[in-house]
Amino acid sequence: MNERISWDQFFMAQCHLVKERSTCTRLAVGATIVRDHRVIANGYNGSVAGSTHCIDVGCYVVEGHCVRTVHAEMNALLQCAKLGVGTNSASIYVTHFPCPNCAKAIIQAGISHVYYANVYHNHPYAVELLAEAGITVMHIPFEHSALTDLITKG
């Protein structure tokens, strides 16, 4: 009998693959938006299209944050907006807990579930906003070994 990884681990694995495209040297983040077990968008943190990348010139840090990059969640949401793909009642899988600005965008986009793998400065205001909006938030650590075991068995 073949063992399959769970849907959560499947989509979390995609986030971890997507983050490998990140151009920010401080922290690589990936996001995957899903509806009905289908990926509708992916995003990673990186510079605005056509602009200078952190990997080329370093991060542009203001008050402890790189302002050169668009966050992974925003990039995934903007991809949906650009292509006319609705996000209402969708779920977002993210390698790291969303910042307050991304939490606000997630709420406004109608996302109903947030799944994150890594605790990362879980800002109290982002936690509060998501709870206030009635969004289900779940910490789902990514199990690298479970995926590796399945790949090597195949």
Short mmCIF file of C-alpha atoms in Angstrom, two decimals:
data_model
loop_
_atom_site.label_atom_id
_atom_site.label_comp_id
_atom_site.label_asym_id
_atom_site.label_seq_id
_atom_site.Cartn_x
_atom_site.Cartn_y
_atom_site.Cartn_z
CA MET A 1 0.00 0.00 0.00
CA ASN A 2 1.33 3.44 -0.93
CA GLU A 3 1.34 6.06 1.77
CA ARG A 4 0.40 9.55 0.74
CA ILE A 5 1.20 12.77 2.50
CA SER A 6 -1.72 14.78 3.85
CA TRP A 7 -3.17 17.70 1.87
CA ASP A 8 -1.70 20.08 4.45
CA GLN A 9 1.79 18.63 4.04
CA PHE A 10 1.35 18.57 0.25
CA PHE A 11 0.55 22.30 0.08
CA MET A 12 3.12 23.16 2.74
CA ALA A 13 5.74 21.34 0.65
CA GLN A 14 4.79 23.54 -2.31
CA CYS A 15 5.31 26.65 -0.17
CA HIS A 16 8.76 25.44 0.76
CA LEU A 17 9.60 24.82 -2.90
CA VAL A 18 8.20 28.20 -3.97
CA LYS A 19 10.28 30.04 -1.35
CA GLU A 20 13.41 28.86 -3.18
CA ARG A 21 12.60 31.55 -5.80
CA SER A 22 12.84 34.30 -3.15
CA THR A 23 15.30 37.08 -3.89
CA CYS A 24 15.46 38.43 -0.32
CA THR A 25 18.63 37.41 1.51
CA ARG A 26 17.19 38.04 4.99
CA LEU A 27 14.35 35.50 4.87
CA ALA A 28 12.91 33.34 2.10
CA VAL A 29 9.12 32.95 2.34
CA GLY A 30 6.68 31.05 0.13
CA ALA A 31 2.89 31.13 -0.07
CA THR A 32 0.33 28.96 -1.83
CA ILE A 33 -3.35 29.85 -2.20
CA VAL A 34 -5.68 26.86 -2.48
CA ARG A 35 -9.36 26.31 -3.18
CA ASP A 36 -10.99 22.86 -3.25
CA HIS A 37 -7.60 21.12 -3.03
CA ARG A 38 -6.38 23.01 -6.13
CA VAL A 39 -3.59 25.56 -6.21
CA ILE A 40 -4.82 28.88 -7.57
CA ALA A 41 -1.63 30.93 -6.94
CA ASN A 42 1.86 30.84 -5.54
CA GLY A 43 4.03 33.68 -4.34
CA TYR A 44 7.44 34.30 -2.84
CA ASN A 45 9.03 37.38 -1.37
CA GLY A 46 10.99 39.38 -3.88
CA SER A 47 11.41 42.76 -5.48
CA VAL A 48 8.86 44.53 -7.63
CA ALA A 49 9.02 43.22 -11.22
CA GLY A 50 11.85 44.91 -13.11
CA SER A 51 13.43 46.37 -9.97
CA THR A 52 16.72 45.64 -8.23
CA HIS A 53 16.83 42.43 -6.15
CA CYS A 54 18.25 41.99 -2.66
CA ILE A 55 20.41 39.11 -3.89
CA ASP A 56 22.10 41.58 -6.25
CA VAL A 57 22.55 44.68 -4.06
CA GLY A 58 21.58 43.67 -0.53
CA CYS A 59 18.43 44.29 1.44
CA TYR A 60 17.01 47.78 1.88
CA VAL A 61 16.33 47.66 5.61
CA VAL A 62 14.18 50.30 7.30
CA GLU A 63 13.21 49.85 10.97
CA GLY A 64 14.32 46.22 10.89
CA HIS A 65 12.37 45.27 7.76
CA CYS A 66 13.43 44.89 4.15
CA VAL A 67 11.24 47.36 2.26
CA ARG A 68 12.56 46.29 -1.15
CA THR A 69 10.50 43.10 -1.20
CA VAL A 70 6.86 42.33 -1.77
CA HIS A 71 5.85 39.64 0.71
CA ALA A 72 4.98 36.14 -0.49
CA GLU A 73 1.34 36.40 0.62
CA MET A 74 0.93 39.71 -1.21
CA ASN A 75 2.55 38.33 -4.37
CA ALA A 76 0.17 35.34 -4.36
CA LEU A 77 -2.87 37.57 -3.74
CA LEU A 78 -1.75 40.04 -6.42
CA GLN A 79 -1.27 37.20 -8.90
CA CYS A 80 -4.93 36.25 -8.31
CA ALA A 81 -6.01 39.87 -8.76
CA LYS A 82 -3.96 40.26 -11.94
CA LEU A 83 -5.43 37.09 -13.46
CA GLY A 84 -8.98 37.62 -12.21
CA VAL A 85 -8.98 34.58 -9.91
CA GLY A 86 -11.28 34.94 -6.90
CA THR A 87 -9.89 34.27 -3.44
CA ASN A 88 -13.10 34.32 -1.41
CA SER A 89 -13.26 31.28 0.91
CA ALA A 90 -9.82 30.05 -0.24
CA SER A 91 -7.01 28.94 2.07
CA ILE A 92 -3.45 30.22 2.15
CA TYR A 93 -0.45 28.12 3.15
CA VAL A 94 2.62 30.12 4.17
CA THR A 95 6.08 29.09 5.29
CA HIS A 96 6.02 31.81 8.00
CA PHE A 97 3.28 33.48 10.04
CA PRO A 98 1.91 36.54 8.18
CA CYS A 99 2.90 40.06 9.21
CA PRO A 100 0.15 42.60 10.08
CA ASN A 101 0.02 44.05 6.54
CA CYS A 102 -0.28 40.61 4.97
CA ALA A 103 -2.91 39.67 7.56
CA LYS A 104 -4.94 42.73 6.51
CA ALA A 105 -4.64 41.78 2.82
CA ILE A 106 -5.62 38.17 3.58
CA ILE A 107 -8.73 39.39 5.39
CA GLN A 108 -9.70 41.82 2.62
CA ALA A 109 -9.21 39.09 -0.01
CA GLY A 110 -11.77 36.86 1.73
CA ILE A 111 -9.32 34.08 2.62
CA SER A 112 -10.96 31.78 5.20
CA HIS A 113 -8.00 29.70 6.45
CA VAL A 114 -4.34 30.48 7.13
CA TYR A 115 -1.91 27.60 7.59
CA TYR A 116 1.69 28.41 8.49
CA ALA A 117 4.74 26.24 9.09
CA ASN A 118 7.10 28.49 11.04
CA VAL A 119 6.48 30.75 13.98
CA TYR A 120 8.11 34.03 12.96
CA HIS A 121 7.59 37.11 15.10
CA ASN A 122 3.87 36.30 15.32
CA HIS A 123 2.80 39.90 15.73
CA PRO A 124 -0.01 40.23 18.31
CA TYR A 125 -1.92 42.64 16.05
CA ALA A 126 -1.84 40.18 13.12
CA VAL A 127 -3.06 37.42 15.45
CA GLU A 128 -5.83 39.73 16.72
CA LEU A 129 -6.91 40.83 13.24
CA LEU A 130 -7.16 37.29 11.90
CA ALA A 131 -9.14 36.15 14.96
CA GLU A 132 -11.44 39.17 14.77
CA ALA A 133 -12.16 38.35 11.12
CA GLY A 134 -13.07 34.77 12.04
CA ILE A 135 -10.25 33.30 9.97
CA THR A 136 -9.09 29.85 11.01
CA VAL A 137 -5.35 29.95 11.72
CA MET A 138 -3.40 26.73 12.16
CA HIS A 139 0.26 26.07 12.83
CA ILE A 140 1.26 23.08 10.70
CA PRO A 141 4.98 22.39 10.93
CA PHE A 142 6.37 21.15 7.65
CA GLU A 143 7.68 17.61 7.95
CA HIS A 144 10.68 17.55 5.62
CA SER A 145 11.49 13.98 6.61
CA ALA A 146 8.02 12.65 5.75
CA LEU A 147 8.31 14.04 2.24
CA THR A 148 11.88 12.80 1.81
CA ASP A 149 10.85 9.30 2.98
CA LEU A 150 8.04 9.16 0.41
CA ILE A 151 10.32 10.34 -2.40
CA THR A 152 13.04 7.81 -1.62
CA LYS A 153 10.53 4.94 -1.42
CA GLY A 154 9.24 5.73 -4.92
#
